[in-house]
Coordinates of C-alpha atoms and ligand atoms in Angstrom, one line a residue:
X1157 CA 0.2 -91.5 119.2
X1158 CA -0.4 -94.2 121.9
X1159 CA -1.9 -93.0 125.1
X1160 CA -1.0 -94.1 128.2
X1161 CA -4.4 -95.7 130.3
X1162 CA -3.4 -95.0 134.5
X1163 CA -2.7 -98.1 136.2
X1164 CA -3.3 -97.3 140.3
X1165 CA -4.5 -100.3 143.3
X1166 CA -6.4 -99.4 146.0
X1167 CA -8.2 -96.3 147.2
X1168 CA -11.5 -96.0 147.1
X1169 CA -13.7 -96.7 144.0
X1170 CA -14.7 -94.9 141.0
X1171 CA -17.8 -94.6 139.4
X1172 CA -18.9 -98.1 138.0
X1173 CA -22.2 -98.1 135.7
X1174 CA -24.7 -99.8 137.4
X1175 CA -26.8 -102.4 135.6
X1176 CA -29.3 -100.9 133.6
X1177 CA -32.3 -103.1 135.2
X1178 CA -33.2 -103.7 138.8
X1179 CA -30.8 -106.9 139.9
X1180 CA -33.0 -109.6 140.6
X1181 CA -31.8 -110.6 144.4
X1182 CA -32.1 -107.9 146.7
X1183 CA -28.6 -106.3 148.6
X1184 CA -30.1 -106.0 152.2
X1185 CA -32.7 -107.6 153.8
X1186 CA -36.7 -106.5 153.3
X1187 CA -36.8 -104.8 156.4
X1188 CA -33.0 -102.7 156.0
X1189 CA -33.5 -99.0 156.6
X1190 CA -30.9 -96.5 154.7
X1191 CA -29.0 -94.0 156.2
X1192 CA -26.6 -91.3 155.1
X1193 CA -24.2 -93.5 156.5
X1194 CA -22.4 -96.5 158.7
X1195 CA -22.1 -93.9 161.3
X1196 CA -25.6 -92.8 161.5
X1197 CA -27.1 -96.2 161.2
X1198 CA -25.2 -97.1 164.0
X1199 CA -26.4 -94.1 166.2
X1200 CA -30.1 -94.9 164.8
X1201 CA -29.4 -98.4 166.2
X1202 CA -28.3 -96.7 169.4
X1203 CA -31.0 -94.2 169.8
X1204 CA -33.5 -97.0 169.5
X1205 CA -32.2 -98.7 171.8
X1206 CA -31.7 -95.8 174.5
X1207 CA -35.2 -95.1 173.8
X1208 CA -37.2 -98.9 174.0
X1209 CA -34.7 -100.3 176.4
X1210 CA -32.8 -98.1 177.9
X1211 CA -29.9 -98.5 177.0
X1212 CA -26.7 -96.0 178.9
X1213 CA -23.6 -97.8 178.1
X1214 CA -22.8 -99.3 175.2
X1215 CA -19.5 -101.8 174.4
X1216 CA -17.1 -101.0 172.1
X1217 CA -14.3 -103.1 170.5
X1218 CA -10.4 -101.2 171.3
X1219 CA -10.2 -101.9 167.9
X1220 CA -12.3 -99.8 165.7
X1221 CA -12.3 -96.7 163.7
X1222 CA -12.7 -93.1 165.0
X1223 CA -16.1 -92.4 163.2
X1224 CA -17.6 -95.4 165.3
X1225 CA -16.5 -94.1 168.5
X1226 CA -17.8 -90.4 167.7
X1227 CA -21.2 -91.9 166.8
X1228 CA -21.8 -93.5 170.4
X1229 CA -20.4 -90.2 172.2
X1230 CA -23.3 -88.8 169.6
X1231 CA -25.9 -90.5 170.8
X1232 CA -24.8 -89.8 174.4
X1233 CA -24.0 -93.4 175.5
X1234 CA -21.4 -93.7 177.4
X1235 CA -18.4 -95.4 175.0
X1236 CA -16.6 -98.4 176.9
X1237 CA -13.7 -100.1 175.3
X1238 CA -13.3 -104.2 175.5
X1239 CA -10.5 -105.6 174.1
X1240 CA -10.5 -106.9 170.6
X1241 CA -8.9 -107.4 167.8
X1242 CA -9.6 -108.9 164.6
X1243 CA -7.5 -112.0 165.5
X1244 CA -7.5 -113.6 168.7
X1245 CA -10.6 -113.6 171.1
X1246 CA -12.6 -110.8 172.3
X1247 CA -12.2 -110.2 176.5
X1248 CA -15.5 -108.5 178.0
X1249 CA -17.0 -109.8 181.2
X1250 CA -20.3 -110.5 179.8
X1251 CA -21.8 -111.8 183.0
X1252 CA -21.5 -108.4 184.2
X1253 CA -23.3 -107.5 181.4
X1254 CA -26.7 -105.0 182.4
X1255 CA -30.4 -104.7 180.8
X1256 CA -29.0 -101.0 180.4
X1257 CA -26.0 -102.0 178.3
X1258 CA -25.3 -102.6 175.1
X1259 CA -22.3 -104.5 173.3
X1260 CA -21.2 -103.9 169.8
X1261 CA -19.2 -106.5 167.8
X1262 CA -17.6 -105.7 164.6
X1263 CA -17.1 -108.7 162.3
X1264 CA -14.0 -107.9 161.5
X1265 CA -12.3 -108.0 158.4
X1266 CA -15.4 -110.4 157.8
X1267 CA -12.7 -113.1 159.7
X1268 CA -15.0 -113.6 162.9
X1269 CA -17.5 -116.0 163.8
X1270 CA -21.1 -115.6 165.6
X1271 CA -19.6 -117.3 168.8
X1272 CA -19.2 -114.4 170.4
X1273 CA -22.9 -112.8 169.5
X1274 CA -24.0 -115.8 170.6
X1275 CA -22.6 -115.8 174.3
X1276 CA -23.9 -111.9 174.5
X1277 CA -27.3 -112.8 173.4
X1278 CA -27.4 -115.2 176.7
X1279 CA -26.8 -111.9 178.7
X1280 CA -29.7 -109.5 179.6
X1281 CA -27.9 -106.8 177.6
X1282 CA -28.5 -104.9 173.8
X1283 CA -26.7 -106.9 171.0
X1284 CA -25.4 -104.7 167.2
X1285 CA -23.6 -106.4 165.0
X1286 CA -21.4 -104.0 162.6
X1287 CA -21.0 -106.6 158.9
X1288 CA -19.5 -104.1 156.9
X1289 CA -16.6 -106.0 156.2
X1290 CA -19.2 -109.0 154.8
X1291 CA -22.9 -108.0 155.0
X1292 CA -23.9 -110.8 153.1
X1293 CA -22.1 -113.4 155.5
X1294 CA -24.0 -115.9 156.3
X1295 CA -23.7 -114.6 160.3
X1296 CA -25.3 -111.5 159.1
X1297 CA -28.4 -113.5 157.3
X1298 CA -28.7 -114.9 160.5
X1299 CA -28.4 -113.3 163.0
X1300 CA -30.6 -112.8 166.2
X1301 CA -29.0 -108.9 167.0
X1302 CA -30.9 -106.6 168.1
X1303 CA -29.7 -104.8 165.8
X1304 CA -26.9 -104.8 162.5
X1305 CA -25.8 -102.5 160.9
X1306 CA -23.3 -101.5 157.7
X1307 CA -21.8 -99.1 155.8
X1308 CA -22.2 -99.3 152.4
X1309 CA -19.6 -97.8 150.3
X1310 CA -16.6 -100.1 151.6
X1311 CA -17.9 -102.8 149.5
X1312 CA -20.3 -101.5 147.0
X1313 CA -19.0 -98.4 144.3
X1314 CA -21.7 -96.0 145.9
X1315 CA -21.1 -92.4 147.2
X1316 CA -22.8 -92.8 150.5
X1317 CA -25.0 -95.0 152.4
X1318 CA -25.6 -97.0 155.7
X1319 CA -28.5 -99.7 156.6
X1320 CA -29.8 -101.1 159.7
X1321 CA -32.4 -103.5 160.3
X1322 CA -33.8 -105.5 163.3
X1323 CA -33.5 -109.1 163.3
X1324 CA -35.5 -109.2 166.5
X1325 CA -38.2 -107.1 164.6
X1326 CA -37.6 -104.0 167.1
X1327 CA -39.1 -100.7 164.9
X1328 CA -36.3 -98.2 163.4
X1329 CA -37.6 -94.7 162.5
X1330 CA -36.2 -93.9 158.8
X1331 CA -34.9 -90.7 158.4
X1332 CA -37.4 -87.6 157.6
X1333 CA -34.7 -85.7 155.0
X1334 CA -31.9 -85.3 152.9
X1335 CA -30.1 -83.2 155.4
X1336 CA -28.2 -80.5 153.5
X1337 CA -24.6 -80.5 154.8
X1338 CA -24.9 -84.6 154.3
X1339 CA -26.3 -84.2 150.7
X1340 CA -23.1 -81.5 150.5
X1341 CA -21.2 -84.1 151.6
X1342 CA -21.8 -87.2 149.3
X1343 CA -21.9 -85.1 146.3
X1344 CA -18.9 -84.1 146.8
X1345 CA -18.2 -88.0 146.9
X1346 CA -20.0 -88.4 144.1
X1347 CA -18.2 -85.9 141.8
X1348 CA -14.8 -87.6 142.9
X1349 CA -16.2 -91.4 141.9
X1350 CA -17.3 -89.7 138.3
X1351 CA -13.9 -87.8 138.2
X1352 CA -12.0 -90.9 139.3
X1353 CA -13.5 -93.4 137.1
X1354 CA -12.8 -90.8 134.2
X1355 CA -9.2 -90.5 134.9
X1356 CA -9.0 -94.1 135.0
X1357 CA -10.3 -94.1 131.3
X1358 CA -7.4 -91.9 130.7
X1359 CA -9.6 -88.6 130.3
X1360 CA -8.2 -85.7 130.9
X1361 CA -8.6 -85.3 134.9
X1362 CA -6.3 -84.4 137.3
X1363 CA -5.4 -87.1 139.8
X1364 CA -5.7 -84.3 142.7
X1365 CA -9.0 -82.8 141.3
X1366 CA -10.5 -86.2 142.2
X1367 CA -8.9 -86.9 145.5
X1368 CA -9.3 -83.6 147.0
X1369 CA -13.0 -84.2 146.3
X1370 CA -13.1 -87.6 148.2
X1371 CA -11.1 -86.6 151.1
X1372 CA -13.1 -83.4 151.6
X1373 CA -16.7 -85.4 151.3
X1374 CA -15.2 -87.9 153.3
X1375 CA -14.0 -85.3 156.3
X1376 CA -17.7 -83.5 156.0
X1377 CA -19.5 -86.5 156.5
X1378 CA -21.4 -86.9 160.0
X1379 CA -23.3 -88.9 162.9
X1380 CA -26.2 -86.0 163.6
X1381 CA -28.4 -85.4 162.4
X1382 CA -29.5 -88.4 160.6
X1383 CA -30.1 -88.3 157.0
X1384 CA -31.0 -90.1 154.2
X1385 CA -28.7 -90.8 151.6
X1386 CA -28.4 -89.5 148.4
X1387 CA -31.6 -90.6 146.2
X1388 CA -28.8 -92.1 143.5
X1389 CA -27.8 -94.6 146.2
X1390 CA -31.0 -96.7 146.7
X1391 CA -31.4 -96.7 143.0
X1392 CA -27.9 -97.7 142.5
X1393 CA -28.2 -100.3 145.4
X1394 CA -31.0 -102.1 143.6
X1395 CA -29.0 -102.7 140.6
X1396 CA -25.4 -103.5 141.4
X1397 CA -24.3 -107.6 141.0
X1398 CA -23.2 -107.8 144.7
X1399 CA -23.4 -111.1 145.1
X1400 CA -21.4 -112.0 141.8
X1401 CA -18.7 -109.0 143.0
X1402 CA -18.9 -110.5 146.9
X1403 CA -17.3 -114.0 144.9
X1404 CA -15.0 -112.4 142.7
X1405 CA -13.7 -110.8 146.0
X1406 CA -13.5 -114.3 147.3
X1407 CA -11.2 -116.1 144.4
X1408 CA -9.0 -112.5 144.4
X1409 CA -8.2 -112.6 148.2
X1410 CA -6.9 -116.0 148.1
X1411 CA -5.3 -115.4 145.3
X1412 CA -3.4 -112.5 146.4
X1413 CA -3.1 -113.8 150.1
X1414 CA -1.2 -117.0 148.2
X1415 CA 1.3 -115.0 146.7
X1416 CA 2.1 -112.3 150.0
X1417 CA 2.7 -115.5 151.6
X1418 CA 5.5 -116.4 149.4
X1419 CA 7.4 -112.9 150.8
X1420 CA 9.0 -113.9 153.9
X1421 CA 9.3 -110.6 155.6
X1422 CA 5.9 -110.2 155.8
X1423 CA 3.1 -112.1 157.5
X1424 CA -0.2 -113.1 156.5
X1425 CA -2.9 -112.1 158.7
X1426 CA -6.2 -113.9 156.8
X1427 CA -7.4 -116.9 158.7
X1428 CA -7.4 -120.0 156.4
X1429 CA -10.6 -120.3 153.7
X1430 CA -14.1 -120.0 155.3
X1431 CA -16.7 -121.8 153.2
X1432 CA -19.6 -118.9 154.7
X1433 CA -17.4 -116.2 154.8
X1434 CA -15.9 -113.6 152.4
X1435 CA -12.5 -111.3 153.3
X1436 CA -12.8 -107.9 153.5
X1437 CA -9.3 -107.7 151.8
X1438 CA -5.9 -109.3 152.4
X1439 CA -3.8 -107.7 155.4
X1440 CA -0.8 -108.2 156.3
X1441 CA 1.6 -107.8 159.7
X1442 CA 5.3 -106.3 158.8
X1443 CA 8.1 -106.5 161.3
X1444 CA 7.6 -103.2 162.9
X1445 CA 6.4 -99.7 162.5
X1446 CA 8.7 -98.2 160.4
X1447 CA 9.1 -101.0 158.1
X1448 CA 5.4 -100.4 157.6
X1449 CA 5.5 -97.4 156.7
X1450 CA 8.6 -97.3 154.8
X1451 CA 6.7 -100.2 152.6
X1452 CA 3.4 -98.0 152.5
X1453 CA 5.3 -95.2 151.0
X1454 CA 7.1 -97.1 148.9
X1455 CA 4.1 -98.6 147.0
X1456 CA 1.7 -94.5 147.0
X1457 CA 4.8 -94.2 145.2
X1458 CA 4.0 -96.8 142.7
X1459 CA 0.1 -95.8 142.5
X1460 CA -0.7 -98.5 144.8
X1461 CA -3.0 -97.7 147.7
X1462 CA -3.3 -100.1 150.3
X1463 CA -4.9 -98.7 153.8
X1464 CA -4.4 -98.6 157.3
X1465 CA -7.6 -99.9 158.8
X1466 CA -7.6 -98.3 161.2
X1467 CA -5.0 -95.7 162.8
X1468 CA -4.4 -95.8 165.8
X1469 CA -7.0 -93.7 168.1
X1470 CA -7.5 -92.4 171.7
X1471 CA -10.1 -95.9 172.1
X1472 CA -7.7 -97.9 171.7
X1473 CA -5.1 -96.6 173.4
X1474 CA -5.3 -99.2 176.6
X1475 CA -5.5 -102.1 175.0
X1476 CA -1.5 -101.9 173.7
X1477 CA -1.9 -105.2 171.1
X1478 CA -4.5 -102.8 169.4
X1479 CA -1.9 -100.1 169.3
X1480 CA 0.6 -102.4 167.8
X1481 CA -1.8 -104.2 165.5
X1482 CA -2.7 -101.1 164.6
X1483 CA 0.8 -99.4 163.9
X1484 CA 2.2 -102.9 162.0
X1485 CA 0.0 -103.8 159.5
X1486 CA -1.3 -102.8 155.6
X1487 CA -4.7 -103.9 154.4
X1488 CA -4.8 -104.4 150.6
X1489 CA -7.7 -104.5 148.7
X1490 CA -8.6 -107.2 146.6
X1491 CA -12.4 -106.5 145.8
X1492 CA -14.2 -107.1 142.0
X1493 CA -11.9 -104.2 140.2
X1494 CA -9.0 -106.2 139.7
X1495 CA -8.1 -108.8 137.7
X1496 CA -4.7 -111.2 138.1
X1497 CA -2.7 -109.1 137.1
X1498 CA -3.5 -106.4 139.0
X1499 CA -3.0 -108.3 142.0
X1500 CA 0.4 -110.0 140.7
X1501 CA 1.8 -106.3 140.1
X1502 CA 0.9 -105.2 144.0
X1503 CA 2.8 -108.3 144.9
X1504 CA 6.2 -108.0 142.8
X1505 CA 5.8 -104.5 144.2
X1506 CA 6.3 -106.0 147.5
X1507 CA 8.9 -108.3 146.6
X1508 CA 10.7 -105.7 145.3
X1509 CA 10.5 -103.6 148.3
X1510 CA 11.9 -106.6 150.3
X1511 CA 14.7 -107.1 147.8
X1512 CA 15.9 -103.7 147.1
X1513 CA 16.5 -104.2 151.5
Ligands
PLP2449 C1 -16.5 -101.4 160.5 C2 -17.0 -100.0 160.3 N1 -18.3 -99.7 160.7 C3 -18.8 -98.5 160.6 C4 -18.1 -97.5 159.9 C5 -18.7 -96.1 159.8 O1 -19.2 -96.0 158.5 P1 -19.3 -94.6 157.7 O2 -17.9 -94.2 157.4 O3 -20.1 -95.0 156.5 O4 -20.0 -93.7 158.6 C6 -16.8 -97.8 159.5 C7 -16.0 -96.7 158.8 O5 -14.9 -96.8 158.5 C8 -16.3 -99.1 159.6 O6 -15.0 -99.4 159.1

């Protein structure tokens, strides 16, 4: 009797078997310090700074995720939004800029340049740098933050897991523990990523079983207090290929960005080839809200997951070109999982959405 393997795009990732040797080139810098997550490295970052410099306000781009706003109310900072999206320029009046403040830019779907870095770093304020979307960019190797910072398991298969380190040498206190409700947390994570990866084998495992395990780890997960992350991570981290996944990421992102371009209802977002840079993913702008989400439905449907980075949130509720950003466009992944023709089935599921209009 044939069996049937599943077939699903997007999502987040299953279990992958790491190498079973330590990978010779190192995924963060010397100096990195791990966290449960991007959320508390960020806060660490924060709380440092608060405490050395001290920092009161920090910076915040309108367009960013809830978690990251909840981590700076966490620390107690106040939270101020600038406009900025991850196309077009960012708008803050840096000259106003304060010893006491603080800005945060977000590299954006790994699409931005240092520029702007570089004009805060001529003001007398704190400088973090969020490379999650790339944190082997060669910005990030580079940089003269105060502080960066990432989250882990948007690019690597890992259940947890956020680093910071200091360009600017400042000290970071590593966490003491493996808080309970965070190791709670990422197991549940990690059960779903064994379950997931199992399914996808074509074992016998519900598809529910594993997502109700990643949404629930995913909803428990926290800013305070800080924890380390699960001991599986750092030995996981030191032998997956991330370099050799960071290119394959590359080639698939232009190769799926090529073909969305060839729908003409929708619109390409990625700026043209960087040499340095790598795409978080391929996203896309569709002519309004509903069509959005009619298309997003349409494609769950067919087991393909693309994501809504990020929905829309009270922070960016003034700047109304976050808000609309926000409710128009679909990210799609395109990371080392898939091969050609995953990426040519996500795309004739498109099409086919536009022709069936
Ligand atoms: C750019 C960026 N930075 C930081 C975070 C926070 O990371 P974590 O969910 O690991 O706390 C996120 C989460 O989505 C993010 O997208």
């Amino acid at each position: 009797m044939e069996t049937s393997i599943p077939w699903e795009h997007g999502s987040e990732f299953g279990w992958i078997l790491p190498l079973d040797y330590p990978y010779p080139k190192r995924a963060l810098p010397a100096n990195a310090v791990l966290f449960g997550n991007g959320r508390q490295a960020l806060a660490a970052a924060l709380l440092a700074g608060k405490k050395q410099r001290g920092w009161h306000r920090c910076y915040v781009p309108s367009y960013i995720c809830q978690s990251v706003v909840d981590a700076v109310l966490a620390t107690g900072l106040e939270c101020i939004p600038y406009p900025d999206l991850p196309i077009g320029q960012p708008e803050l009046n840096y000259r106003n800029l304060q010893p006491s403040d603080c800005v945060l830019i977000v590299n954006h779907f790994g699409w931005r340049s240092p520029q702007f870095s570089q004009l805060v770093r001529t003001t007398p304020a704190g400088l973090i740098e969020d490379h999650t979307h790339d944190p082997w960019s060669a910005w990030a190797s580079n940089s003269s933050a105060d502080f960066c910072i990432v989250s882990l398991r948007k690019t690597l298969p890992l259940p947890d897991g956020g680093a910071i380190w200091s360009p600017r040498g400042h000290p970071i206190e590593p966490p003491s523990i493996e808080e309970p409700d965070h190791q709670r947390a990422a197991l549940q994570k990690l059960a779903g990523m064994l379950l997931k990866a199992e399914y996808l084998r074509g074992g016998s495992v519900e598809k529910s079983l594993f997502r109700s395990l990643q949404t629930s780890g995913e909803n428990l997960f926290k800013t305070l207090p800080l924890s380390k992350p699960l001991e599986i991570t750092s030995h996981l981290l030191d032998r997956l290929p991330w370099d050799q996944w960071r290119s394959k990421r590359r080639v698939n992102v232009e190769y799926l960005a090529g073909l969305l371009r060839t729908i003409k209802q929708v619109e390409v977002l990625n700026p043209p080839r960087m040499a340095e840079s790598c795409s978080f993913g391929v996203v896309i702008r569709c002519p309004t809200n509903s069509v959005r989400d009619q298309l997003r439905q349409y494609l769950i449907e067919r087991q393909i997951y693309p994501a809504v980075l990020w929905p829309k949130n009270c922070h960016m509720m003034n700047d109304c070109q976050a808000v609309e950003f926000s409710e128009r466009i679909l990210f799609f992944h395109a990371d080392f999982r898939y091969e050609v023709t995953d990426l040519e089935r996500v795309v004739q599921a498109v099409r086919n959405f536009f022709g069936s209009w």
